[in-house]
Coordinates of C-alpha atoms and ligand atoms in Angstrom, one line a residue:
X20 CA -91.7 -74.9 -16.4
X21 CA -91.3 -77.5 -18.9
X22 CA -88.3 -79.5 -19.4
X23 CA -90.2 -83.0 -19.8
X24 CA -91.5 -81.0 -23.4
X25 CA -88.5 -81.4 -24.7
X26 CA -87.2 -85.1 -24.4
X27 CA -86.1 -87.3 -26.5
X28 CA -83.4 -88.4 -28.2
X29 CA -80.4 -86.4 -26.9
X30 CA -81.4 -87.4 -23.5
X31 CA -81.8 -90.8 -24.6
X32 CA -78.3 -91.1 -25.9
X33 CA -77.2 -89.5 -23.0
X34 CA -79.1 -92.9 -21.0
X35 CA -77.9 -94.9 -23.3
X36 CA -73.8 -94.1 -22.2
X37 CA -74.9 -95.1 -18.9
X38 CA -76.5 -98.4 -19.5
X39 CA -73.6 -99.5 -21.8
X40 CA -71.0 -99.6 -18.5
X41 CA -73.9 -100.5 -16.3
X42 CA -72.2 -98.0 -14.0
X43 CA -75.3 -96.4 -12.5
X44 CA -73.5 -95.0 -9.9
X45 CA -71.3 -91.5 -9.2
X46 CA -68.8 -92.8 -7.0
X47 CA -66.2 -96.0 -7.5
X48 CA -66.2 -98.2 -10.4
X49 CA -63.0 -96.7 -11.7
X50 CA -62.2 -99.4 -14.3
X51 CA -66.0 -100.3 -15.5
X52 CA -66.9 -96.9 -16.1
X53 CA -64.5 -96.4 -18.8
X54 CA -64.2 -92.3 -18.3
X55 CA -68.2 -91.5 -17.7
X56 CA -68.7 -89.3 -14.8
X57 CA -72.2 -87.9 -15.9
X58 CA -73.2 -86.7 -12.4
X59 CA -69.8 -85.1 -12.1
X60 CA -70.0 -83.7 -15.5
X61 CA -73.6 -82.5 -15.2
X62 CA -72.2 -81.0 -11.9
X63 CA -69.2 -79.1 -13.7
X64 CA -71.1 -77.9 -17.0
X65 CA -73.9 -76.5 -14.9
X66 CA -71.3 -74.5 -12.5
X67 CA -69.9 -73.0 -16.1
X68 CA -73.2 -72.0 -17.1
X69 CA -74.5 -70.1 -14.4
X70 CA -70.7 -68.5 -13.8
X71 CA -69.9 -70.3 -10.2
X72 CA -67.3 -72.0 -9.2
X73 CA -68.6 -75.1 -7.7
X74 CA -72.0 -77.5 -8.1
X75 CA -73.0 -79.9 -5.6
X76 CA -75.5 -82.1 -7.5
X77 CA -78.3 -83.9 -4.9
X78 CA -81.6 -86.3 -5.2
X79 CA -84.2 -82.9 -5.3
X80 CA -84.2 -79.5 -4.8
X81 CA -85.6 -80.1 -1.0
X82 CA -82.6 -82.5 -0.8
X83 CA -80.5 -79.2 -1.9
X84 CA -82.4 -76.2 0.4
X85 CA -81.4 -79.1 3.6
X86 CA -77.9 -79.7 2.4
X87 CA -77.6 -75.6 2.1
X88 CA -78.4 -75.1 5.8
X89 CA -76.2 -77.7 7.0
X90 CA -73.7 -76.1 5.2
X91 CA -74.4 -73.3 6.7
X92 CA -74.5 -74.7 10.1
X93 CA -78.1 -74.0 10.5
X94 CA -79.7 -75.5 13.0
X95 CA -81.7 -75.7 16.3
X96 CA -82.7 -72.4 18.0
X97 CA -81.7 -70.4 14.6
X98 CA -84.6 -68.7 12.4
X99 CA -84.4 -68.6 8.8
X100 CA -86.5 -65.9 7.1
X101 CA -88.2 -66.9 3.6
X102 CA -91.5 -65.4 1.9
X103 CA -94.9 -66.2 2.6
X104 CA -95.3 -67.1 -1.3
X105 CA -93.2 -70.2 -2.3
X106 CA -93.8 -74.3 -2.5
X107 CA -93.8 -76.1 1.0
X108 CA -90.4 -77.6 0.3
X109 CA -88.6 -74.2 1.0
X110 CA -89.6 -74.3 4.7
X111 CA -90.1 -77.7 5.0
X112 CA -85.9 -78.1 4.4
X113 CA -85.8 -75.1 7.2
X114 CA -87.9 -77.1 9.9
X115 CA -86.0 -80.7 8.9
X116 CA -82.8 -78.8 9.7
X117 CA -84.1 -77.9 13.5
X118 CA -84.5 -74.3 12.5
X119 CA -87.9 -72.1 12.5
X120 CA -89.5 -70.7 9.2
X121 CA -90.3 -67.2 9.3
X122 CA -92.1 -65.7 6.3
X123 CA -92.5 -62.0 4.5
X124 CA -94.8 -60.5 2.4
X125 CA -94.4 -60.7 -1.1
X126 CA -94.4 -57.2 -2.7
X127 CA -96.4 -56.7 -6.9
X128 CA -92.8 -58.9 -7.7
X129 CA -94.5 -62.1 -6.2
X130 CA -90.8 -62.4 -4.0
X131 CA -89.6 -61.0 -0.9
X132 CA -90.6 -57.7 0.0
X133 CA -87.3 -56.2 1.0
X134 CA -89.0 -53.7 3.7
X135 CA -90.4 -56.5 5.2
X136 CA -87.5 -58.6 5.5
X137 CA -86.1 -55.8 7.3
X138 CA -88.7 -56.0 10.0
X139 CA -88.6 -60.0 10.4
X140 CA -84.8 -60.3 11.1
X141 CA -83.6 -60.9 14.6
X142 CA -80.8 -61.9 16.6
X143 CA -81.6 -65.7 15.7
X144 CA -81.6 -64.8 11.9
X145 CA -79.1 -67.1 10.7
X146 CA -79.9 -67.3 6.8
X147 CA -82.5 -65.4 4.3
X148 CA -84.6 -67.5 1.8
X149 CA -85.4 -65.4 -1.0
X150 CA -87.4 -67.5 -3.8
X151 CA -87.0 -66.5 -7.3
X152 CA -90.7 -67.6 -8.0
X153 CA -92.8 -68.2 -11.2
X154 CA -89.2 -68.2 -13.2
X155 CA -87.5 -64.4 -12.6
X156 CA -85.8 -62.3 -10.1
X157 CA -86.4 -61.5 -6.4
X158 CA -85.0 -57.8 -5.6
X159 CA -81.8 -59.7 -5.1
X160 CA -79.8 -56.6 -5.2
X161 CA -81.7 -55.4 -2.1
X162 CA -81.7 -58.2 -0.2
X163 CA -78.1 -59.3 -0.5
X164 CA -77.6 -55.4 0.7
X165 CA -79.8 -55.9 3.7
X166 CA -78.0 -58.8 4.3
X167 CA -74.9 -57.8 3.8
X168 CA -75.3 -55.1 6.6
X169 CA -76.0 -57.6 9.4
X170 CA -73.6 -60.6 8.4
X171 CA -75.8 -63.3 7.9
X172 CA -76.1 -65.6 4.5
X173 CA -78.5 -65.6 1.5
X174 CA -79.3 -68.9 0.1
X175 CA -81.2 -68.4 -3.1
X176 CA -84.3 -70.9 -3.5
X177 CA -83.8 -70.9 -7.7
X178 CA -85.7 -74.2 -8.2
X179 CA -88.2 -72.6 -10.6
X180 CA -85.5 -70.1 -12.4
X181 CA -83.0 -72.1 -13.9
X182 CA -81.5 -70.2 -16.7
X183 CA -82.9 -66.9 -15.9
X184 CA -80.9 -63.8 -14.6
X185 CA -80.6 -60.5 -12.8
X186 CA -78.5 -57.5 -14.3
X187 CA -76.8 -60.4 -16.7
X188 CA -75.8 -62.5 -13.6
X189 CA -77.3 -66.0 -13.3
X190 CA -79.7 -66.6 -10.1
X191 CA -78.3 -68.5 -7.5
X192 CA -74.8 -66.5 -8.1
X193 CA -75.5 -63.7 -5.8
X194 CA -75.9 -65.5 -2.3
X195 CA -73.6 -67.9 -0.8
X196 CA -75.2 -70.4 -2.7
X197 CA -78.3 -71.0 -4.6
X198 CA -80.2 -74.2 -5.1
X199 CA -82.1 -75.6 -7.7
X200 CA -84.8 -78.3 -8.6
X201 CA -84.7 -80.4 -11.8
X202 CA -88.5 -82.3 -10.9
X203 CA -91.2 -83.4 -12.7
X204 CA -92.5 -79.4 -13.6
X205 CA -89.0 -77.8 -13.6
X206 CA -87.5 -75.7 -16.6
X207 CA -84.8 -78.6 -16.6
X208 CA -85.7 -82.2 -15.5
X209 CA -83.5 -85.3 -14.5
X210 CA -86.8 -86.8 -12.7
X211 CA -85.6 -86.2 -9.7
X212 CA -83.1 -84.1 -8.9
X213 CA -81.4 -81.3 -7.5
X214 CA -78.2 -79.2 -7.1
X215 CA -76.9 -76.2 -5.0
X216 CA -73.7 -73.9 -7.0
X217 CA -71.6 -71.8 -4.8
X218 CA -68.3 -69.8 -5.3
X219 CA -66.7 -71.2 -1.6
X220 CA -65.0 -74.4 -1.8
X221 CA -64.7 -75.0 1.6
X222 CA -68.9 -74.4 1.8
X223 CA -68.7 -76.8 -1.5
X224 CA -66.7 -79.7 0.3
X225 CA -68.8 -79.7 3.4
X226 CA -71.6 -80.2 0.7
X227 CA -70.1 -82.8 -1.3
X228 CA -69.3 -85.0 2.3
X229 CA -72.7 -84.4 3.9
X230 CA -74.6 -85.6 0.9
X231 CA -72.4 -89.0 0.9
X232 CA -72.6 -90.0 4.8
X233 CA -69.8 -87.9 5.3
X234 CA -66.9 -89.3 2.9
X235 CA -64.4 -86.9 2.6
X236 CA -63.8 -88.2 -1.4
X237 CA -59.8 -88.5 -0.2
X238 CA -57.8 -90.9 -2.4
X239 CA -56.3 -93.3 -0.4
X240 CA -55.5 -97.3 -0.8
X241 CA -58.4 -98.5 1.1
X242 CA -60.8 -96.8 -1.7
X243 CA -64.1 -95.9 -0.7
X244 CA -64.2 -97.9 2.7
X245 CA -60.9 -96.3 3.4
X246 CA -62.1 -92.8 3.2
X247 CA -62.2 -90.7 6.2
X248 CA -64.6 -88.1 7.8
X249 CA -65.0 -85.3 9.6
X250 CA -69.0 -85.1 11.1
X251 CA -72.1 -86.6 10.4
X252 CA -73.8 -87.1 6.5
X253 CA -76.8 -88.0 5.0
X254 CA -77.8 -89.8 1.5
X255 CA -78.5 -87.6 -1.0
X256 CA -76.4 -88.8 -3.8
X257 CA -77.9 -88.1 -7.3
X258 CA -77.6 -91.5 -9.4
X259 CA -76.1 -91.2 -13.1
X260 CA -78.6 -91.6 -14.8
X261 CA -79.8 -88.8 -13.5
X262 CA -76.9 -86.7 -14.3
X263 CA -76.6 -87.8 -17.8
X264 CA -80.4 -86.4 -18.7
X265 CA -79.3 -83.2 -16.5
X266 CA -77.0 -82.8 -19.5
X267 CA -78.9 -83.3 -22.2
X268 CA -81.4 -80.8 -20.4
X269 CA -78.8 -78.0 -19.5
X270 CA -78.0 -78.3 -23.1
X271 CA -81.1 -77.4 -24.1
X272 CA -81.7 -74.9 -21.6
X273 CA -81.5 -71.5 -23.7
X274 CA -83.5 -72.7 -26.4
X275 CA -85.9 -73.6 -23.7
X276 CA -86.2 -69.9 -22.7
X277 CA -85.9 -68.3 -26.2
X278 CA -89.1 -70.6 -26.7
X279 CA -91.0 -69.3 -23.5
X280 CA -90.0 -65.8 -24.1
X281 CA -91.4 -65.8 -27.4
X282 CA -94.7 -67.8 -26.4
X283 CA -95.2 -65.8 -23.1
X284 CA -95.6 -62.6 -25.4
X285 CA -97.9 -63.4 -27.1
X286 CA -99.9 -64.9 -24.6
X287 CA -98.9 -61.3 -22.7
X288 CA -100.7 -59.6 -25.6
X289 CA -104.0 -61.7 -25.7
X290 CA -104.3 -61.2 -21.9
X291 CA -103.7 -57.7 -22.4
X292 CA -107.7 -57.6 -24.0
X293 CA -108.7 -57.7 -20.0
X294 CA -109.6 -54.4 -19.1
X295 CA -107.8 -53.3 -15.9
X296 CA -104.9 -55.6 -15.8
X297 CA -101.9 -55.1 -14.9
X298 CA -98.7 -57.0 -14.6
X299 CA -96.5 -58.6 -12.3
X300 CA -93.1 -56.6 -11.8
X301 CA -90.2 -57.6 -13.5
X302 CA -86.9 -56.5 -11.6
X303 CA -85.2 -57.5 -15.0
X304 CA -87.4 -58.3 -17.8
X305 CA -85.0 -59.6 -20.4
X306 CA -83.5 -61.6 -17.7
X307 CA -86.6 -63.6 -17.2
X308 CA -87.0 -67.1 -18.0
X309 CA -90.6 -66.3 -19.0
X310 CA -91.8 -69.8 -17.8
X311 CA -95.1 -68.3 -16.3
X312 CA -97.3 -65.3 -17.0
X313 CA -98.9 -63.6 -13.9
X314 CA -101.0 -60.9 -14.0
X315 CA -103.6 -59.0 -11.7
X316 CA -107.0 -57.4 -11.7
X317 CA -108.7 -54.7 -10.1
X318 CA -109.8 -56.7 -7.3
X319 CA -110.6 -60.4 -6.4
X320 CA -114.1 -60.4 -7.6
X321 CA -113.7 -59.3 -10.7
X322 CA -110.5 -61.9 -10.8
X323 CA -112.7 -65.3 -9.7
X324 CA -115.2 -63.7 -12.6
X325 CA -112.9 -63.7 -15.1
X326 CA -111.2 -66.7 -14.2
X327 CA -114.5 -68.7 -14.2
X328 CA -114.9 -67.3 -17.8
X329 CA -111.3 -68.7 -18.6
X330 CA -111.9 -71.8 -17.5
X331 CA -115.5 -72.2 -19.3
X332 CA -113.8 -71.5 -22.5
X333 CA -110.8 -74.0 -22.1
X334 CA -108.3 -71.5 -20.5
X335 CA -108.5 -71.3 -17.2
X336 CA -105.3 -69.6 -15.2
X337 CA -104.1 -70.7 -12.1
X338 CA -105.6 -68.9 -9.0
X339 CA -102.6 -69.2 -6.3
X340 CA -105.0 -67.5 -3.6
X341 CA -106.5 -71.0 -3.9
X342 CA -103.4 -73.1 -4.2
X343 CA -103.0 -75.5 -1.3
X344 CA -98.8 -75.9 -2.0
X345 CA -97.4 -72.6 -2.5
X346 CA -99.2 -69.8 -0.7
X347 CA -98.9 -69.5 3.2
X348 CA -102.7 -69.4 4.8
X349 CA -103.7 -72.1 2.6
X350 CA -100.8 -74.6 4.5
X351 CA -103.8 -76.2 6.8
X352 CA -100.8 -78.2 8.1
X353 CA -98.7 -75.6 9.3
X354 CA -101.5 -73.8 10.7
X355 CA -102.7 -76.4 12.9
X356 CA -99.2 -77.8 13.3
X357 CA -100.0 -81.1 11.9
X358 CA -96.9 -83.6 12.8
X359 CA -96.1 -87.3 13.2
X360 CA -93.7 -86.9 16.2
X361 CA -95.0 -88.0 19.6
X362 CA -94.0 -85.0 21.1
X363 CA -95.1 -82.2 18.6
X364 CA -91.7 -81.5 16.9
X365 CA -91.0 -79.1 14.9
X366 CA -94.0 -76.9 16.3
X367 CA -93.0 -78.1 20.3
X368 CA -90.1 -78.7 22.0
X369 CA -89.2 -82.5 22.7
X370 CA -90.9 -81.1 26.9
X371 CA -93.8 -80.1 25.3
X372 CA -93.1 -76.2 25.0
X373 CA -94.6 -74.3 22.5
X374 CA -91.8 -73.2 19.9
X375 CA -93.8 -71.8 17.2
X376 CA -97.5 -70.8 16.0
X377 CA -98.4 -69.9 12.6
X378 CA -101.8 -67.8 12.1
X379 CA -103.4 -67.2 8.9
X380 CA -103.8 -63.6 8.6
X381 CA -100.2 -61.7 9.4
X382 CA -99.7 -61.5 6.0
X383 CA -102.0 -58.6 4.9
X384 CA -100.3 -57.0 1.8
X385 CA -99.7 -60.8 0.6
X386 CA -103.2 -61.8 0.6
X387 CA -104.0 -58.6 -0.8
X388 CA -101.9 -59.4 -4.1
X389 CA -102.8 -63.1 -4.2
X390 CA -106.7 -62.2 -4.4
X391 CA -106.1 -60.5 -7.4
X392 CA -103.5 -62.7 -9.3
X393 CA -104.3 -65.3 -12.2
X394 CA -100.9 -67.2 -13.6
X395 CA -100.5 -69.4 -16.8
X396 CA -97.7 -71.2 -17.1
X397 CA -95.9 -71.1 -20.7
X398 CA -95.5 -73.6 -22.3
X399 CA -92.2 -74.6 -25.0
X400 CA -94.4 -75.6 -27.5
X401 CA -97.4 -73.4 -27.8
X402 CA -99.4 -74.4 -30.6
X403 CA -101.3 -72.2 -32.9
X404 CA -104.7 -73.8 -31.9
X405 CA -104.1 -73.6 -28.6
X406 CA -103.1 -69.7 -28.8
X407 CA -106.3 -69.0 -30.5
X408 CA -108.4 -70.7 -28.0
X409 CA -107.0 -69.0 -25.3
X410 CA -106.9 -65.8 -27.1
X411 CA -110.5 -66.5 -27.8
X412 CA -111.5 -67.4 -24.3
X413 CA -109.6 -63.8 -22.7
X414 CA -111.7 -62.2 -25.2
X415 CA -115.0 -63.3 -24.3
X416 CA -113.5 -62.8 -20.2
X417 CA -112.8 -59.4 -21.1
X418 CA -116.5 -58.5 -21.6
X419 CA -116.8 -59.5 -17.9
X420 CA -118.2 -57.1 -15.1
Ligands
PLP20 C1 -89.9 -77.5 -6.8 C2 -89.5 -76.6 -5.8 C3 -88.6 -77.0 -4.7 C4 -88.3 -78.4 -4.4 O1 -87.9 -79.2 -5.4 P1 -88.0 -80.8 -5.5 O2 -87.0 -81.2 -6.5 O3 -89.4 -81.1 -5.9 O4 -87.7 -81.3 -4.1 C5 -88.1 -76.1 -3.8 N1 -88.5 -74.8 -3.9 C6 -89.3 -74.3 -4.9 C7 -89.6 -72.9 -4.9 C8 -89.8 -75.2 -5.8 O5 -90.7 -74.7 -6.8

């Protein structure tokens, strides 16, 4: 996930626009600016790419998943199912919204296990999370169809997919909307930064409003302090600075994935050495954006040992059954309900009242998976020297018993 490989002078040029017309800001400035619009631009080239109609550009990809849902008209009293396998922001954007997280298994995809997405809606469903983790496809297909068949939105969590695709189609295309996360380990990076694409205008202008305290963007000859408004916003305006390295970025983007798809097979074939591994399931392989490698073993010993090996010998993997941000039992804080509100919120009502409890261990096929699962993350630039060594290294683990 490795956008910040790739800077330099493009995106630097790109800067560069910006601090000429001092203009650091999307809205206003109409004379100053002298025709820049990066955020606007970034917002209209990045639409193009992935084939949608609309892009609402935002401060991160959390700032994007919240925006989503109030689009939606998520709120209070609503659940909003998303898997039991993704970074804290998904559900934390669910919970700062009023609404209650509920999670799936994953199935040997690392996303949302269809079947079990079946089981967890219920009448309060009012929007499905799947996550396109680890760079390719949830059964996206499947889920829009389950869906589909009881009327209620899918907002596609495509922070760590960004130029990857299903069937030829772009992620984030197949829901009402899908959202995405240009930050510090994203395939694409602005700093900070996020954006949600969507084919609905009218979904795209509540968007565009909420994120700016509610301006409705309406020419009129009071300018900005003019403007009018129809309900309540927020601040989540992306800054154009921000928008002019998205462009450099998104420019890059293919090559970006030409790189990691090259890189990751190799790596693929060095890791193939392990005897008894397996691979994670690829709904569409040449739609991947090959950003990680993930791979299982027979079973979790034999996983730790061979990870123990890896990381002796200079390349370790990472071990998500022991990741604190992205794998559900290991969330201490949601567990326990850990909060700074007086009264308990989001796990209790503002009387008290329990709303929610999360235990560790209703995720059984999940935890299953995760014992077994060692992930490397591919890099752009994979040197020779560095292939060997971990070539070297998954050699010497594969001797493990
Ligand atoms: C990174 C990430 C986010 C949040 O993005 P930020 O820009 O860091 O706020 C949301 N969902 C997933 C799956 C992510 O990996």
């Amino acid at each position: 996930m490795p956008g910040f490989e790739v800077f330099g002078d493009e995106e630097r040029k790109e800067i560069q626009d910006v601090l000429e017309t001092g203009v650091l800001f999307r809205y206003e400035f109409g004379e100053q600016r002298k025709g820049i619009y990066k955020v606007r631009t970034f917002e209209e080239k990045f639409a193009a790419y992935c084939g949608a109609r609309h892009a609402q550009a935002v401060t991160s990809g959390t700032a994007a998943l919240k925006v989503a849902l109030i689009a939606m008209g998520v709120g209070p009293g609503d659940e909003v199912i998303t898997q039991g396998f993704t970074f804290v922001a998904t559900w934390e954007a669910i919970f700062d919204v009023g609404a209650v997280p509920v999670f799936t298994e994953v199935d040997s995809t690392l996303n949302m296990d269809p079947a079990d997405l079946e089981k967890k809606i219920t009448a309060r469903t009012k929007a499905i999370i799947p996550v396109h983790m680890l760079g390719a496809a949830a059964r996206i297909d499947e889920i829009k169809a389950i869906a589909d068949r009881r009327n209620i939105p899918v907002l596609e969590d495509t922070a760590q997919a960004a130029g990857a695709t299903f069937m030829g189609r772009h992620l984030g295309t197949f829901g009402k909307c899908g959202t995405f996360s240009f930050d510090a380990v994203k395939t694409m990076t602005t700093g900070e930064g996020g954006m949600i694409i969507t084919d609905d205008e009218n979904f795209w202008r509540h968007m565009s409003e909420y994120q700016d305290h509610g301006h409705d963007h309406v020419a009129n000859p009071g300018g900005r302090g003019g403007e009018g408004r129809s309900f309540i916003g927020f601040n989540y305006r992306m800054m154009e600075i921000q928008g002019a390295i998205g462009l450099a970025q998104l420019a890059k983007l293919n090559e970006i994935v030409a790189s990691q798809k090259k890189n990751k097979a190799a790596m693929k074939a060095a890791v193939q050495q392990l005897p008894g591994v397996s691979f994670r399931t690829l709904v569409d392989e040449p739609g991947d954006s090959a950003t990680f490698l993930a791979f299982f073993l027979p079973d979790a010993e034999q996983t730790r040992a061979v990870n123990r090996v890896l990381q002796e010998n200079g390349a370790g993997a990472v071990c998500f059954a022991d990741n604190t941000w992205h794998y559900y039992p290991k969330w201490e804080h949601l567990m326990t309900g850990a909060t700074l509100t007086r009264s308990g919120w989001p796990f209790k009502d503002h009387d008290g009242r329990q709303r929610v409890i999360y235990a560790p261990d209703v995720l059984p096929a999940s935890a299953g998976l995760m014992s077994r699962l060692l992930v490397y993350q591919v890099p752009v630039k994979l040197g020779g020297e560095r292939l060997a060594q971990i070539t070297a290294a998954l050699a010497k683990a594969a001797t493990v018993r």
